[in-house]
XYZ file of C-alpha atoms in Angstrom:
692
model
C -21.975 16.556 17.616
C -21.357 12.835 17.931
C -22.216 10.237 15.276
C -22.354 6.442 15.313
C -19.934 4.708 12.935
C -20.374 1.054 12.068
C -17.252 -0.958 11.407
C -16.166 -4.573 11.306
C -13.691 -5.401 14.041
C -10.982 -7.388 12.218
C -9.759 -9.066 15.417
C -13.045 -10.238 16.924
C -14.918 -10.522 13.627
C -17.940 -8.677 15.044
C -19.719 -5.560 13.785
C -19.269 -2.670 16.179
C -20.969 0.720 16.463
C -18.731 3.396 17.901
C -19.567 6.963 18.879
C -17.227 9.299 17.058
C -16.801 13.008 16.540
C -18.674 14.205 13.429
C -15.318 15.092 11.845
C -13.911 11.619 12.537
C -13.424 10.768 8.840
C -11.710 14.116 8.215
C -9.254 13.516 11.028
C -8.586 10.007 9.757
C -7.886 11.212 6.218
C -5.594 13.990 7.409
C -3.725 11.711 9.805
C -3.106 9.106 7.097
C -2.428 11.607 4.310
C 0.832 12.243 2.504
C 0.745 16.024 2.925
C 3.929 16.038 4.999
C 5.690 13.787 2.499
C 4.755 16.139 -0.350
C 5.966 19.194 1.520
C 9.285 17.443 2.222
C 9.686 16.582 -1.474
C 12.227 19.300 -2.181
C 12.802 18.200 -5.772
C 9.068 18.534 -6.490
C 8.822 21.898 -4.760
C 11.838 23.438 -6.473
C 10.792 22.235 -9.927
C 7.250 23.554 -9.478
C 8.609 26.903 -8.291
C 10.923 27.171 -11.300
C 8.108 26.199 -13.677
C 5.700 28.710 -12.142
C 8.248 31.538 -12.381
C 8.827 30.710 -16.046
C 5.088 30.571 -16.829
C 4.389 33.894 -15.101
C 7.275 35.480 -17.009
C 5.958 34.214 -20.355
C 2.521 35.700 -19.676
C 3.984 39.009 -18.457
C 6.219 39.183 -21.525
C 3.042 39.112 -23.639
C 1.813 42.185 -21.759
C -0.965 40.275 -19.964
C -1.975 40.015 -16.362
C -1.031 36.664 -14.871
C -4.229 35.003 -13.584
C -3.588 31.618 -12.036
C -5.958 28.696 -11.493
C -4.499 26.247 -8.934
C -6.533 23.008 -8.859
C -6.016 20.863 -5.755
C -4.163 23.591 -3.898
C -3.710 21.675 -0.626
C -1.757 24.022 1.626
C -1.865 26.799 -0.985
C 1.882 26.375 -1.542
C 1.797 26.576 -5.344
C -0.499 29.614 -5.286
C 1.867 31.405 -2.890
C 4.739 30.524 -5.211
C 2.800 32.043 -8.108
C 2.096 35.323 -6.294
C 5.731 35.568 -5.200
C 6.719 34.971 -8.843
C 4.611 37.978 -9.895
C 1.136 36.588 -10.570
C -1.581 39.206 -10.290
C -4.165 36.882 -8.739
C -4.673 33.197 -7.925
C -7.809 31.107 -7.595
C -6.914 28.159 -5.383
C -9.373 25.246 -5.626
C -9.546 22.686 -2.807
C -12.496 20.289 -2.419
C -11.490 18.847 0.988
C -12.950 21.337 3.485
C -10.467 20.892 6.375
C -7.648 21.371 3.883
C -9.342 24.390 2.298
C -9.786 25.935 5.747
C -6.115 25.330 6.487
C -5.128 26.862 3.147
C -7.074 30.043 3.989
C -5.167 30.343 7.264
C -1.797 29.574 5.676
C -2.375 32.126 2.904
C -3.334 34.722 5.504
C -0.368 33.863 7.739
C 1.978 34.448 4.812
C 0.369 37.755 3.826
C -1.238 36.735 0.528
C -4.952 37.049 1.327
C -5.349 39.970 -1.076
C -3.910 37.971 -3.996
C -5.225 34.418 -3.377
C -8.853 33.305 -3.182
C -9.374 29.801 -1.794
C -12.475 28.130 -3.269
C -13.801 25.114 -1.382
C -15.296 23.229 -4.334
C -14.480 20.511 -6.780
C -13.002 22.182 -9.852
C -15.898 20.899 -11.990
C -18.280 22.940 -9.805
C -16.362 26.225 -10.121
C -18.214 28.939 -12.017
C -16.859 31.771 -14.184
C -18.568 35.119 -14.747
C -19.576 38.361 -12.995
C -21.368 36.448 -10.234
C -19.152 33.360 -10.364
C -16.268 32.067 -8.308
C -13.897 33.549 -10.910
C -14.731 36.752 -12.838
C -12.908 35.509 -15.925
C -10.902 32.567 -17.179
C -7.330 32.091 -15.991
C -4.338 32.119 -18.307
C -2.051 29.975 -16.130
C -3.130 26.518 -14.992
C -1.203 25.059 -12.053
C -2.093 21.600 -10.753
C -0.816 18.710 -8.699
C -3.471 16.095 -9.393
C -1.206 13.122 -9.913
C -0.798 9.771 -8.233
C 1.729 6.997 -8.791
C -0.166 5.958 -11.936
C -0.337 9.633 -13.057
C -4.053 9.588 -13.912
C -5.521 7.617 -10.989
C -6.780 10.669 -9.074
C -8.883 11.862 -11.994
C -6.326 14.170 -13.576
C -7.660 13.701 -17.121
C -11.336 14.589 -16.420
C -10.227 17.541 -14.267
C -7.941 18.906 -17.003
C -10.595 18.266 -19.643
C -13.166 20.301 -17.715
C -10.690 23.077 -16.843
C -9.746 23.645 -20.482
C -13.376 23.740 -21.547
C -14.680 26.011 -18.814
C -12.015 27.613 -16.600
C -8.893 28.597 -18.573
C -8.122 30.490 -21.762
C -7.410 28.619 -24.966
C -3.767 29.774 -25.005
C -3.113 29.185 -21.323
C 0.227 28.250 -19.844
C 0.262 25.048 -17.789
C 2.534 23.966 -14.936
C 3.421 21.207 -15.365
C 3.435 21.606 -19.123
C 3.670 17.953 -20.087
C 3.761 14.452 -18.579
C 5.265 11.347 -20.171
C 4.637 7.762 -19.091
C 7.487 5.260 -19.513
C 7.463 1.466 -19.478
C 9.990 -1.339 -19.393
C 9.188 -4.985 -20.057
C 10.799 -7.527 -17.715
C 10.762 -11.174 -16.739
C 10.614 -11.697 -12.985
C 9.732 -14.851 -11.095
C 9.446 -12.844 -7.889
C 7.043 -10.242 -9.281
C 5.100 -12.819 -11.306
C 4.555 -14.689 -8.032
C 2.511 -11.655 -6.919
C 0.012 -12.365 -9.695
C -0.270 -16.113 -10.379
C -0.523 -19.277 -8.278
C 2.531 -21.482 -8.778
C 2.528 -25.278 -8.298
C 3.159 -26.119 -4.629
C 5.241 -29.221 -3.906
C 4.610 -31.406 -0.868
C 6.853 -34.284 0.198
C 4.718 -37.119 1.580
C 5.268 -40.741 2.627
C 3.977 -41.720 -0.814
C 6.378 -39.406 -2.639
C 6.022 -35.885 -3.958
C 2.558 -34.430 -4.417
C 2.037 -31.239 -6.428
C -0.803 -28.792 -5.818
C -1.594 -27.358 -9.227
C -3.554 -24.168 -9.946
C -6.904 -24.463 -11.754
C -6.839 -23.594 -15.425
C -9.019 -20.523 -14.961
C -6.481 -19.127 -12.450
C -3.768 -19.562 -15.042
C -5.879 -18.007 -17.781
C -7.285 -15.153 -15.663
C -6.000 -11.720 -16.781
C -5.664 -10.757 -13.113
C -6.631 -7.759 -11.050
C -7.163 -4.537 -13.011
C -5.442 -2.276 -10.494
C -1.838 -1.145 -10.538
C 0.589 -2.410 -7.876
C 2.444 0.689 -6.703
C 5.655 0.038 -4.802
C 9.045 1.524 -3.995
C 10.662 -0.072 -7.030
C 14.096 1.111 -5.906
C 13.929 -1.560 -3.174
C 13.527 -4.391 -5.708
C 16.948 -5.838 -6.460
C 17.966 -5.847 -10.156
C 18.810 -9.518 -9.545
C 15.062 -10.139 -9.155
C 14.237 -9.368 -12.783
C 15.624 -9.658 -16.308
C 15.242 -6.606 -18.528
C 13.607 -7.504 -21.849
C 13.237 -4.043 -23.395
C 14.697 -0.587 -23.316
C 12.815 2.081 -21.389
C 9.987 3.008 -23.777
C 8.157 6.374 -23.749
C 4.565 5.156 -24.059
C 2.487 8.309 -24.198
C 2.518 11.990 -23.278
C -0.145 14.438 -22.163
C 0.220 18.131 -23.038
C -1.547 19.971 -20.226
C -1.451 23.353 -21.984
C -3.916 22.112 -24.610
C -7.348 20.513 -24.511
C -7.029 17.170 -22.709
C -9.251 14.180 -23.445
C -10.337 11.666 -20.827
C -11.613 9.259 -23.481
C -10.235 5.744 -23.527
C -7.273 5.294 -25.865
C -4.270 3.114 -26.550
C -0.659 3.971 -27.353
C 1.820 1.497 -28.814
C 5.575 1.319 -29.113
C 7.396 -1.127 -31.321
C 10.597 -2.535 -29.859
C 13.080 -5.336 -30.343
C 13.567 -7.468 -27.195
C 17.010 -7.132 -25.641
C 16.945 -10.799 -24.612
C 14.858 -13.882 -25.107
C 12.635 -14.811 -22.207
C 9.113 -14.763 -20.859
C 7.400 -11.383 -20.935
C 5.498 -11.117 -17.665
C 5.685 -7.710 -16.037
C 5.697 -4.065 -17.122
C 7.502 -1.610 -14.857
C 6.261 1.928 -15.329
C 6.803 5.478 -14.108
C 6.398 9.012 -15.392
C 8.052 12.384 -15.474
C 6.656 15.886 -15.701
C 8.209 18.776 -17.594
C 7.371 22.108 -16.019
C 8.146 24.202 -19.109
C 7.533 23.864 -22.882
C 11.252 23.437 -23.553
C 11.543 20.482 -21.160
C 14.431 22.037 -19.241
C 12.711 21.754 -15.835
C 11.941 18.095 -15.282
C 10.789 16.063 -12.286
C 11.075 12.302 -12.755
C 9.851 9.209 -10.896
C 12.386 6.956 -12.644
C 13.953 4.184 -10.521
C 17.668 4.373 -9.915
C 18.707 2.205 -12.894
C 16.837 4.513 -15.298
C 17.611 7.796 -13.518
C 19.909 10.384 -15.066
C 21.374 11.148 -11.616
C 21.014 8.072 -9.349
C 23.018 9.746 -6.584
C 20.605 12.683 -6.520
C 17.519 10.485 -6.348
C 14.692 12.125 -4.382
C 12.919 9.803 -1.943
C 9.163 10.172 -1.974
C 6.203 8.083 -0.918
C 3.318 10.053 -2.406
C 4.578 9.094 -5.880
C 6.260 5.730 -6.390
C 6.564 3.384 -9.371
C 4.071 1.009 -10.987
C 4.106 -2.729 -11.503
C 1.643 -4.023 -14.106
C 1.113 -7.673 -14.963
C 0.469 -8.797 -18.524
C -2.738 -10.845 -18.878
C -0.563 -13.883 -19.673
C 3.158 -14.466 -19.805
C 4.408 -14.719 -23.376
C 7.658 -16.139 -24.789
C 9.636 -13.566 -26.735
C 12.765 -13.861 -28.861
C 15.669 -11.444 -28.846
C 15.588 -9.143 -31.866
C 12.103 -10.164 -33.089
C 10.034 -6.971 -33.094
C 6.923 -6.693 -30.921
C 4.561 -3.932 -29.798
C 3.958 -2.957 -26.209
C 0.562 -1.297 -25.903
C -0.482 1.026 -23.094
C -4.251 1.224 -22.723
C -5.993 3.739 -20.519
C -9.437 4.989 -19.659
C -10.113 8.093 -17.576
C -8.598 6.645 -14.375
C -6.593 3.465 -15.107
C -3.704 2.207 -17.213
C -3.029 -1.380 -18.309
C -0.685 -3.064 -20.784
C -0.723 -5.753 -23.432
C 1.849 -7.256 -25.773
C 0.937 -7.535 -29.454
C 2.617 -8.700 -32.633
C 1.544 -5.631 -34.631
C 0.927 -2.096 -33.438
C -2.600 -0.665 -33.426
C -3.191 2.845 -34.683
C -1.679 5.482 -32.383
C -4.263 7.060 -30.085
C -6.835 4.680 -31.491
C -9.882 3.468 -29.664
C -9.170 0.779 -27.095
C -9.923 -2.590 -28.609
C -8.968 -4.558 -25.529
C -11.208 -4.190 -22.505
C -9.735 -3.424 -19.123
C -8.720 -6.757 -17.529
C -11.084 -8.051 -14.873
C -10.505 -11.013 -12.575
C -12.882 -13.879 -13.316
C -11.195 -16.566 -11.199
C -11.938 -15.116 -7.707
C -8.294 -15.458 -6.592
C -7.373 -11.843 -7.346
C -10.468 -10.709 -5.456
C -9.549 -12.752 -2.382
C -5.740 -12.560 -2.346
C -3.820 -9.324 -2.650
C -0.381 -9.247 -4.297
C 1.657 -9.949 -1.111
C -0.686 -12.852 -0.307
C -0.004 -14.419 -3.708
C 3.712 -14.127 -2.920
C 3.174 -15.716 0.491
C 1.276 -18.700 -0.897
C 3.959 -19.164 -3.561
C 6.772 -19.145 -0.968
C 7.896 -22.774 -1.128
C 10.157 -22.408 1.912
C 7.230 -21.180 3.991
C 5.025 -24.009 2.719
C 7.752 -26.531 3.620
C 7.893 -25.123 7.158
C 4.142 -25.558 7.614
C 4.315 -29.057 6.141
C 7.130 -30.036 8.495
C 5.184 -28.712 11.496
C 2.103 -30.650 10.349
C 4.094 -33.881 10.190
C 4.850 -33.600 13.893
C 1.206 -33.192 14.982
C -0.778 -35.260 12.464
C -2.012 -38.726 13.388
C -3.503 -41.303 10.986
C -6.947 -40.716 12.526
C -6.680 -36.910 12.671
C -9.850 -34.939 11.972
C -8.673 -31.487 10.892
C -10.494 -28.181 10.787
C -8.734 -25.383 8.900
C -9.612 -21.771 9.709
C -8.000 -19.180 7.417
C -9.158 -17.313 4.331
C -8.316 -19.163 1.121
C -5.533 -21.254 2.676
C -3.806 -24.310 1.201
C -3.222 -25.755 4.693
C -6.206 -28.080 4.331
C -4.589 -29.628 1.248
C -1.256 -30.061 3.048
C -3.080 -31.808 5.893
C -4.806 -34.171 3.476
C -1.633 -35.046 1.564
C 0.244 -35.621 4.813
C -2.208 -38.257 5.988
C -5.149 -36.712 7.859
C -8.163 -38.990 7.951
C -10.653 -36.197 7.298
C -10.272 -32.492 6.590
C -12.811 -29.673 6.900
C -12.133 -26.061 5.970
C -14.245 -23.039 6.840
C -14.614 -20.468 4.076
C -16.980 -17.789 5.329
C -17.110 -15.690 2.144
C -18.640 -16.680 -1.175
C -15.441 -15.668 -3.004
C -13.165 -17.884 -0.892
C -15.670 -20.749 -1.059
C -15.785 -20.565 -4.853
C -12.014 -20.288 -5.178
C -11.244 -23.246 -2.925
C -13.810 -25.376 -4.742
C -11.926 -24.715 -7.981
C -8.547 -25.510 -6.458
C -9.801 -28.731 -4.850
C -11.440 -29.832 -8.105
C -8.286 -29.174 -10.136
C -6.414 -31.435 -7.729
C -9.185 -34.096 -7.555
C -9.842 -33.360 -3.892
C -13.441 -32.172 -4.126
C -14.572 -35.384 -2.405
C -11.664 -35.463 0.041
C -11.933 -32.022 1.709
C -15.241 -30.629 2.937
C -15.849 -26.882 2.598
C -18.110 -25.286 5.193
C -19.441 -21.925 3.981
C -20.432 -20.143 7.167
C -18.930 -18.127 9.977
C -17.043 -20.297 12.440
C -19.220 -19.077 15.302
C -22.223 -20.721 13.602
C -20.548 -24.099 13.166
C -22.682 -27.089 14.169
C -21.907 -30.710 14.891
C -23.779 -31.631 11.705
C -21.332 -29.503 9.674
C -18.583 -31.759 11.015
C -20.612 -34.907 10.348
C -20.877 -35.493 14.081
C -17.109 -35.784 14.522
C -14.857 -34.051 17.016
C -11.895 -32.062 15.734
C -8.508 -33.384 16.797
C -6.383 -30.791 14.954
C -7.392 -27.143 14.549
C -5.274 -25.411 11.885
C -4.673 -21.819 10.850
C -1.862 -19.876 9.189
C -3.442 -17.558 10.494
C -4.450 -15.287 7.589
C -7.656 -13.291 7.156
C -8.391 -10.850 4.366
C -9.810 -8.227 6.745
C -6.554 -7.931 8.701
C -4.468 -4.782 8.369
C -2.323 -4.746 11.502
C -0.360 -7.804 12.675
C -2.586 -8.524 15.690
C -5.778 -8.486 13.622
C -5.041 -12.119 12.750
C -5.721 -12.894 16.413
C -9.194 -13.444 15.011
C -7.975 -17.052 14.903
C -7.988 -17.041 18.716
C -11.583 -15.858 18.834
C -12.604 -18.515 16.328
C -10.705 -21.158 18.302
C -12.712 -20.076 21.357
C -16.000 -20.160 19.431
C -15.440 -23.724 18.169
C -14.106 -25.067 21.476
C -17.176 -27.294 21.918
C -16.281 -29.076 18.672
C -12.732 -29.973 19.773
C -12.124 -33.470 21.033
C -10.176 -34.371 24.184
C -6.496 -33.573 23.754
C -7.117 -31.698 20.504
C -4.043 -29.955 19.076
C -4.171 -26.311 17.989
C -1.633 -25.166 15.374
C -0.235 -22.609 15.783
C -0.208 -23.288 19.485
C 0.627 -19.679 20.384
C 1.603 -16.286 19.024
C 3.809 -13.545 20.394
C 3.963 -9.822 19.763
C 7.467 -8.458 19.242
C 8.805 -4.914 19.085
C 12.027 -3.152 18.172
C 13.137 0.494 18.061
C 14.353 1.583 14.631
C 15.828 4.456 12.700
C 14.266 4.815 9.254
C 16.307 5.929 6.303
C 13.385 7.899 4.860
C 9.983 6.816 6.152
C 10.190 9.208 9.114
C 9.502 12.079 6.696
C 5.797 11.200 6.399
C 5.335 12.171 10.083
C 7.864 14.993 10.310
C 6.620 18.608 10.408
C 7.758 20.893 7.655
C 7.559 24.274 9.390
C 8.939 26.233 6.471
C 8.636 25.094 2.862
C 10.593 26.975 0.206
C 10.338 30.134 2.307
C 6.622 29.814 3.139
C 5.361 29.196 6.667
C 3.194 26.050 6.686
C 3.231 25.333 10.429
C -0.587 25.513 10.398
C -0.546 22.350 8.295
C 1.827 20.732 10.793
C -0.521 21.656 13.641
C -3.472 20.282 11.718
C -1.772 16.911 11.200
C -0.707 16.802 14.848
C -4.279 17.503 15.959
C -5.566 14.726 13.710
C -2.965 12.329 15.085
C -4.232 13.080 18.588
C -7.531 11.419 17.699
C -8.106 8.015 19.350
C -7.897 5.823 16.245
C -5.028 7.775 14.729
C -2.800 7.283 17.763
C -2.440 3.639 16.865
C 0.332 2.007 14.900
C 0.206 2.114 11.110
C 0.712 -0.820 8.714
C 3.720 -0.507 6.397
C 5.510 -3.109 4.221
C 8.963 -2.457 5.652
C 10.837 -4.376 2.947
C 10.129 -1.217 0.918
C 11.376 1.130 3.657
C 14.937 0.433 4.862
C 15.674 0.950 8.533
C 18.269 0.168 11.190
C 17.513 -1.495 14.507
C 18.599 0.560 17.506
C 17.460 -2.020 20.074
C 17.302 -5.786 20.168
C 13.931 -7.292 19.231
C 11.877 -7.917 22.335
C 8.931 -10.209 23.010
C 6.153 -8.042 24.460
C 3.041 -10.248 24.791
C 2.238 -13.929 24.318
C -1.140 -15.324 23.251
C -1.743 -18.996 24.108
C -4.107 -20.474 21.533
C -4.320 -23.705 23.527
C -6.451 -21.722 25.992
C -9.634 -19.743 25.395
C -9.499 -15.974 24.935
C -9.133 -14.646 28.489
C -11.625 -12.360 30.167
C -8.960 -10.035 31.576
C -6.598 -7.827 29.559
C -3.019 -8.888 28.870
C -0.586 -6.115 29.731
C 3.164 -5.647 29.528
C 5.440 -2.794 30.537
C 9.174 -2.451 30.219
C 12.046 -0.756 28.430
C 14.091 -1.485 25.348
C 17.713 -0.467 25.678
C 19.136 1.405 22.696
C 22.328 -0.387 21.695
C 23.198 1.723 18.651
C 23.427 5.462 18.171
C 20.822 6.903 15.862
C 17.528 8.703 15.601
C 14.771 6.758 17.324
C 12.044 7.306 14.781
C 9.656 4.637 15.968
C 8.907 1.156 17.216
C 8.144 -1.656 14.782
C 5.784 -4.403 15.935
C 5.079 -7.797 14.408
C 3.690 -11.220 15.266
C 5.460 -14.539 15.452
C 3.413 -17.728 15.264
C 4.679 -20.740 17.170
C 3.390 -23.643 15.099
C 4.991 -26.187 17.416
C 7.626 -25.883 20.175
C 10.298 -26.241 17.471
C 8.801 -24.234 14.602
C 8.092 -20.483 14.465
C 6.945 -18.313 11.561
C 7.688 -14.588 11.748
C 5.621 -11.898 10.046
C 8.341 -9.366 10.785
C 12.073 -9.704 11.306
C 13.385 -12.728 9.398
C 16.928 -12.831 10.752
C 19.033 -11.012 13.349
C 20.051 -7.506 12.365
C 23.497 -7.057 10.833
C 26.340 -5.314 12.691
C 25.171 -1.928 11.468
C 21.600 -2.795 12.406
C 20.216 -3.259 8.878
C 16.965 -5.229 9.024
C 15.543 -7.984 6.811
C 11.736 -7.995 6.886
C 9.169 -10.533 5.750
C 8.219 -9.296 2.254
C 4.745 -10.862 2.345
C 3.455 -9.015 5.410
C 2.912 -5.491 6.624
C 4.504 -4.631 9.925
C 3.087 -2.098 12.381
C 4.950 1.179 12.920
C 4.388 3.343 15.987
C 6.031 6.709 15.299
C 7.642 8.251 18.356
C 6.309 11.788 18.634
C 9.596 13.505 19.587
C 10.952 12.374 16.233
C 8.757 15.003 14.672
C 11.943 17.032 15.172
C 14.712 14.585 14.196
C 17.473 16.977 15.314
C 16.486 16.358 18.941
C 17.066 12.640 18.714
C 20.705 11.993 17.983
C 22.271 9.957 20.721
C 20.299 11.485 23.594
C 17.966 8.881 25.167
C 19.320 5.462 26.063
C 16.079 3.507 26.138
C 12.475 3.432 25.020
C 9.827 2.582 27.584
C 6.650 0.821 26.539
C 3.228 -0.114 27.842
C 1.225 -2.497 25.649
C -2.188 -3.932 26.441
C -4.426 -6.444 24.671
C -8.118 -5.900 25.387
C -9.988 -9.211 24.925
C -13.435 -7.663 24.753
C -12.633 -5.353 21.850
C -9.658 -7.218 20.379
C -7.704 -3.948 20.379
C -4.026 -3.652 21.161
C -3.227 -0.263 22.671
C 0.309 0.913 23.191
C 2.501 3.735 24.235
C 6.203 4.101 23.520
C 8.281 6.903 24.957
C 11.890 7.925 24.798
C 13.389 7.479 28.263
C 16.748 8.679 29.546
C 18.190 5.927 31.761
C 21.715 7.320 32.096
C 21.174 8.044 35.788
């Protein structure tokens, strides 16, 4: 059966209704899941297996049958481990139906159907009793319900319900315990992901400074965690202000509470500075003695940095304090971890509240609009003074004393740069209420509320009256739009430029004047694992899961490139970067598709895991801003990526078996097409042997 799915097209800005298979969402979730990454996490798998063996042995030593409840079974891997370890029976709970169906097949394929029952329900819906899903309560609880924040996937409510209704009071739990750690740091780079810094502009009248409104400075920020690959943040980018502090632990073998609570740790600062950021991670102990441990610690806090396990399904957390606070070395303070049933946040206090007390401080909520409009990389981009200087320099070359400017980007400071650099009149389109409110505040704080006119409507609806009857002589854009995920989604600027063409005066300048799509073949250090089949995992055949992911990836939408912030995922270039397509913003969006075909010669030996694509914006003939590669690759091919943008990654399907790739093909062929009607960019990259 087919269904109609409504979605906003980020490139054209229009609402589209597409006919999709009824299982479209399932395929999307599977294709974008981290199942493969989890199965490749050998450290996780081994530790779980060891913990399960130990738990089964403890139950057997008491003369009891080992009855296992596995919540969130996924592929059924942990249940199969339990049966192999001697468990008498396992109840494997999986709420996601396609995954539950796959688990049934995997369990059958491995010969465990008589010992494992897969239950396609949420664990809170599972019943116990003669006519229930389980005849009696289990005495071993096995789960993998964790995310980077530990509790963000609802682990606490699920454990709370399981202990009350599904497991025995003296049950064994794998993992047995989790502990959350925190470290207080000062970091201008990370703080720039959370606050608006003053922006300096050199003008003919001297330096002007764009200052943030007071409510931006006082806003506690976004309530959500920023999860990143913290191992890719250089230690030079932060100053450690505290030791690593164990903030709180959860014993999963006992009744768990999902009630809000706070946990404090007194510490003496290691250095004086400005407390801004809390870095956090957790570990899980699989056994009561704590001998079997799996940790998410970054390399500088890891007991064995050389044996660090790469993983993407669990990373590390960056939390921002509500306000930066000066601290003095040796003067004791309390770091407080607050949590409700799904979220964690931190505060710094002079005295420690009662341990496990009720949360006195409410979860921080943005009240300034900025954290609703700008994500963390966007804050960093706006705070990049070098980038702002480049835009200002480009503006100087195109601005005239009588310039009438129209700025089209979401929550951009370009309109302010244009005003300070001498434009006669500046208009800016802010189509959302949030961006309109935010820019009003910023303009008012800088006494520009009467100098820059905000137009709150979609650009397509712009009228001459909105522009006070004037013709635009300079159309500006970064371009940046909050709905964009992939690099070419910001081509929305081109569609807007086309829509407002009637409002442009003769000889009007468009900046950027053009954009180009670039591509390069790379070898990833680790990211390839998220698309690599597992085949066999700790002795269990999981090829059915591999086939399921491959089938999902064959769906139309899932064949496309994926957005990834590649500064977090090191890679080597195997080819030179190549310009694929050019988009001329001085012209209207064309009626016919733009298409390019060619090959990229592989100049370095390596595994061709995929092609990376990014946009470069040509502000003027002499000024280009890249959203991807920032400088030529080093001799070994190591790449330096723009840290404020996500690049697009097209995984080459043969790399699903990396052993096939070493040094064999000499080039990658490509066919890329931009479809003006839909705004889509479709592509195909293939390994090609050109040795003949």
